[in-house]
XYZ file of C-alpha atoms in Angstrom:
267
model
C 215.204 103.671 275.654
C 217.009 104.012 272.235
C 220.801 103.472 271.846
C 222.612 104.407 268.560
C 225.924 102.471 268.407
C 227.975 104.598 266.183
C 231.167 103.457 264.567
C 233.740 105.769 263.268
C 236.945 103.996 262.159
C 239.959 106.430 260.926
C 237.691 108.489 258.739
C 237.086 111.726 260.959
C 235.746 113.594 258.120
C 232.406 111.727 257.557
C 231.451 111.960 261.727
C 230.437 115.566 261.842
C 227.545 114.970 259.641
C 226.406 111.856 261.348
C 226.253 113.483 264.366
C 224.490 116.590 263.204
C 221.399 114.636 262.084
C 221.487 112.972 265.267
C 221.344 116.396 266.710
C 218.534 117.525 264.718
C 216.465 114.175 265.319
C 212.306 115.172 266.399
C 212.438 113.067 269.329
C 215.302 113.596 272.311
C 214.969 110.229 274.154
C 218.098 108.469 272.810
C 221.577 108.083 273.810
C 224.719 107.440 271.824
C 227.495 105.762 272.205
C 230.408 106.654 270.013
C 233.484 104.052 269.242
C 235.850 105.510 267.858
C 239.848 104.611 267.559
C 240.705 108.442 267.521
C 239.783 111.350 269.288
C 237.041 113.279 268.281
C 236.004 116.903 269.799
C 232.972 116.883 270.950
C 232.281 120.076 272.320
C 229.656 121.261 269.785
C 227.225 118.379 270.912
C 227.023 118.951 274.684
C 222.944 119.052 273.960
C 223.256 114.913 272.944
C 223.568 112.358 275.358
C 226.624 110.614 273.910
C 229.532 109.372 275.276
C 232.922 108.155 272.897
C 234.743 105.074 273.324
C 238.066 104.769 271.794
C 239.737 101.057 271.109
C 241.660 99.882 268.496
C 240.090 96.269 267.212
C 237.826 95.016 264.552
C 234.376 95.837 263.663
C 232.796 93.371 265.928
C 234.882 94.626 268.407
C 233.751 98.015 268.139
C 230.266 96.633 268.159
C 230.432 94.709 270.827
C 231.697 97.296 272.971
C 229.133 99.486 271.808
C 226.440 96.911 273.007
C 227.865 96.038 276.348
C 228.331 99.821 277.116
C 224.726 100.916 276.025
C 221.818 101.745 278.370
C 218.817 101.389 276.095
C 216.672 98.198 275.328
C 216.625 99.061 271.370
C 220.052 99.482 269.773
C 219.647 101.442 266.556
C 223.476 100.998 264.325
C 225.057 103.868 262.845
C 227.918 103.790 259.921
C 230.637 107.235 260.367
C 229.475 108.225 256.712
C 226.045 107.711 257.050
C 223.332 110.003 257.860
C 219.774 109.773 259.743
C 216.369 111.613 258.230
C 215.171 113.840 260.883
C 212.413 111.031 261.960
C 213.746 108.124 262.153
C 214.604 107.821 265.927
C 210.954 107.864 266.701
C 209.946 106.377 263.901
C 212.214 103.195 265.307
C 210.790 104.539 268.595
C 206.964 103.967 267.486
C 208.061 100.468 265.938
C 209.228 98.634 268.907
C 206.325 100.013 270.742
C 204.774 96.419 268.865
C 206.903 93.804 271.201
C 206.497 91.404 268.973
C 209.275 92.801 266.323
C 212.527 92.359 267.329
C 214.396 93.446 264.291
C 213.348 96.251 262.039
C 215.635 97.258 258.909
C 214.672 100.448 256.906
C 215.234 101.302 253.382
C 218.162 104.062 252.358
C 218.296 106.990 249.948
C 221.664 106.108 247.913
C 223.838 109.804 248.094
C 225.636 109.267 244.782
C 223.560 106.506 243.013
C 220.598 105.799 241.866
C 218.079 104.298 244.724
C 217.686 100.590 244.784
C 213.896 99.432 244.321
C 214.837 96.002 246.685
C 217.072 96.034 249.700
C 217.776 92.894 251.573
C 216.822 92.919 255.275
C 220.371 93.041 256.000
C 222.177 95.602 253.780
C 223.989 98.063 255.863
C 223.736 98.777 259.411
C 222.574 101.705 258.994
C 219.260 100.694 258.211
C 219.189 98.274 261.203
C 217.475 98.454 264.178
C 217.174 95.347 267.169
C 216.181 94.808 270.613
C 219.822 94.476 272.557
C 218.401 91.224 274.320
C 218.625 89.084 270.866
C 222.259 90.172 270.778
C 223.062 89.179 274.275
C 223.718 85.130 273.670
C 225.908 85.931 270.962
C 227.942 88.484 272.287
C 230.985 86.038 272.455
C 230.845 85.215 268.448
C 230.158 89.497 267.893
C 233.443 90.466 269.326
C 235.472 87.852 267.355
C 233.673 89.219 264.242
C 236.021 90.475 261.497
C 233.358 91.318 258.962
C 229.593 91.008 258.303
C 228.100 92.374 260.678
C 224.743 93.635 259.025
C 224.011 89.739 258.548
C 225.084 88.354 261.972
C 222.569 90.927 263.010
C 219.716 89.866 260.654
C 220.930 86.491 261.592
C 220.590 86.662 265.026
C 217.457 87.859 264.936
C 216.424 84.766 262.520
C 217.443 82.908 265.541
C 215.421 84.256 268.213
C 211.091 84.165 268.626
C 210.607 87.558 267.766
C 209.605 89.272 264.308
C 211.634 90.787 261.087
C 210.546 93.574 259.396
C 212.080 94.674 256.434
C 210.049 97.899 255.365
C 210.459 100.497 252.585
C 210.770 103.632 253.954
C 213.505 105.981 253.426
C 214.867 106.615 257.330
C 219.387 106.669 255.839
C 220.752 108.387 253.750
C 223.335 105.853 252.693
C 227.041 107.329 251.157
C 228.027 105.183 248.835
C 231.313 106.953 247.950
C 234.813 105.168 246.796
C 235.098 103.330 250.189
C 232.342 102.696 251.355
C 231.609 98.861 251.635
C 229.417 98.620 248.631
C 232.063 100.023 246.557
C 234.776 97.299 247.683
C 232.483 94.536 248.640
C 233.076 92.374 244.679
C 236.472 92.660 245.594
C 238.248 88.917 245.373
C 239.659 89.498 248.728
C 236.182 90.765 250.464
C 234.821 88.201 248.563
C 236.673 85.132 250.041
C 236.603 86.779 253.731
C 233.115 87.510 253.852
C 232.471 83.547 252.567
C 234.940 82.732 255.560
C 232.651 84.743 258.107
C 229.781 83.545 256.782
C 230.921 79.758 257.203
C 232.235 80.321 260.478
C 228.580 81.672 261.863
C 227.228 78.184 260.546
C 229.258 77.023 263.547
C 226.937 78.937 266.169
C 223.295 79.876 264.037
C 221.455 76.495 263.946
C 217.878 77.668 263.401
C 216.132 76.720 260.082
C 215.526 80.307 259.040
C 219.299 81.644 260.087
C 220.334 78.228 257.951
C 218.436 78.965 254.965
C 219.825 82.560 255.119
C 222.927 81.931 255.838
C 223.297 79.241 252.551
C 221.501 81.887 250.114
C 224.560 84.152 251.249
C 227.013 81.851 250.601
C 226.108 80.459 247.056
C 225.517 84.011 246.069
C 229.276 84.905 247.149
C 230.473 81.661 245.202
C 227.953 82.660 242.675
C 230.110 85.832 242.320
C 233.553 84.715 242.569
C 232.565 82.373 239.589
C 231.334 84.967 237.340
C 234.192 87.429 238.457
C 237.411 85.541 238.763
C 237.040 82.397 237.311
C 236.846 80.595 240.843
C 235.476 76.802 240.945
C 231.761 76.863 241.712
C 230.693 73.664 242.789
C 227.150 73.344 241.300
C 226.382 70.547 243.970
C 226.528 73.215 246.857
C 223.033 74.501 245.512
C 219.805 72.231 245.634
C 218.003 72.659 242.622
C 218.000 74.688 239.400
C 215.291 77.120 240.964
C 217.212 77.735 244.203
C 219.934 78.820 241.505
C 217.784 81.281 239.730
C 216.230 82.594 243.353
C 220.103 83.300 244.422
C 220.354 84.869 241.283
C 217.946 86.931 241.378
C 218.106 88.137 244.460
C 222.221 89.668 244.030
C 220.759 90.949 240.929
C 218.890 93.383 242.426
C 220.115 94.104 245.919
C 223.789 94.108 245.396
C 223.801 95.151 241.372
C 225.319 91.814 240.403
C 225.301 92.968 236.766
C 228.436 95.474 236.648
C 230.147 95.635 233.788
C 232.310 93.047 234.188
C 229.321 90.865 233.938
C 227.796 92.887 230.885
C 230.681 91.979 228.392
C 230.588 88.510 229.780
C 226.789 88.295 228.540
C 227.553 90.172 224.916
């Protein structure tokens, strides 16, 4: 069984139309569970299976509530302003049906940009999809989670035996609108607490593939806060020039690195 763990945090207006594509989804085997730290009516969606949770916390919090109180064996995440094409619960459905993948990220149509030719296999949860038992020995690190969570999920399933599959096709439809995390992720402050997060998971991800990840995340926030505000980047944190270039390269094109911020810099 599929469960979508939907967040909605203070904006009400986005969760109608998240809801409605759930509602209009091909296949009817799914549940939801809603977290949500206000009240939402949900009379017009008696025909889902959903149930609402309402907490006040952080967004591994709300996760991790979301987990513990789900049903199904596949947890499919779900972003308040964020929307579903009408296949992609049994698409998901049809891709765990191969129990070797344990992690399966799709690719997003961007609402108000243009779309992104490369997506990293963990940019926004809405594109990610995981079998609930990967999550389970890290459930103590999820709820303490303050940000990140699309790469403590890619990142937990780095640490476990089964597969990642990050595949291009177009299952979200992915509003990037003022504030919506891409928008306010090159932020200073964002910045430095993702780095924190992403320091702190070194604590608890030991594998070599959740490692390498995890460093290629890191440079490529100092790599930012360099180029942006001046900060110290300490060249030694990287291991060779072509490591460098790789990092580069790789915020280039998933999180479009090259604003224009970075443009006059390169005149």
């Amino acid at each position: 069984m599929i469960s979508v763990i939907l967040t909605a945090y203070n904006r009400r207006e986005y969760l109608k139309y998240a809801l409605d594509s759930l509602k209009i989804q091909s296949v009817k085997n799914f549940e939801i569970v809603l977290i949500t730290n206000f009240n939402f009516n949900l009379e017009g969606y008696k025909d889902l299976n959903i149930r609402q949770i309402i907490i006040n916390g952080s967004i591994g919090e709300f996760i991790y509530h979301g987990v513990m109180e789900s049903h199904g064996d596949i947890l499919v995440f779900m972003d308040d302003d964020d929307t579903f094409t009408q296949n992609k619960m049994e698409y998901i459905n049809d891709i765990f049906k191969n129990e070797s993948i344990g992690y399966f990220h799709n690719y997003a149509f961007f609402m108000n940009s243009k779309r992104r030719f490369f997506l990293p296999p963990d940019f926004n949860s809405s594109c990610i999809s995981i079998r609930k038992n990967i999550l389970i020995p890290y459930m103590k690190y999820l709820n303490e989670l303050i940000t990140g969570p699309d790469s403590f999920l890619y990142l937990c399933a780095l640490s476990s035996k089964y597969k990642s599959l990050n595949k291009r096709v177009y299952l979200t439809y992915y509003n990037d609108h003022k504030d919506s995390a891409s928008d306010i992720k090159n932020d200073k402050t964002w910045l430095l607490k993702d780095l924190n997060a992403l320091q702190y998971m070194k604590s608890f991800f030991n594998s070599d593939k959740s490692l390498k990840y995890l460093n290629k995340l890191i440079l490529g926030i100092r790599i930012k806060l360099y180029l942006f505000y001046g900060e110290k980047f300490d060249r030694g944190a990287r291991s060779s020039f072509f490591q460098f270039i790789e990092i580069w390269l790789y915020f280039f094109y998933t999180y479009g690195i090259l604003d224009k911020k970075l443009k006059l810099m390169l005149k």
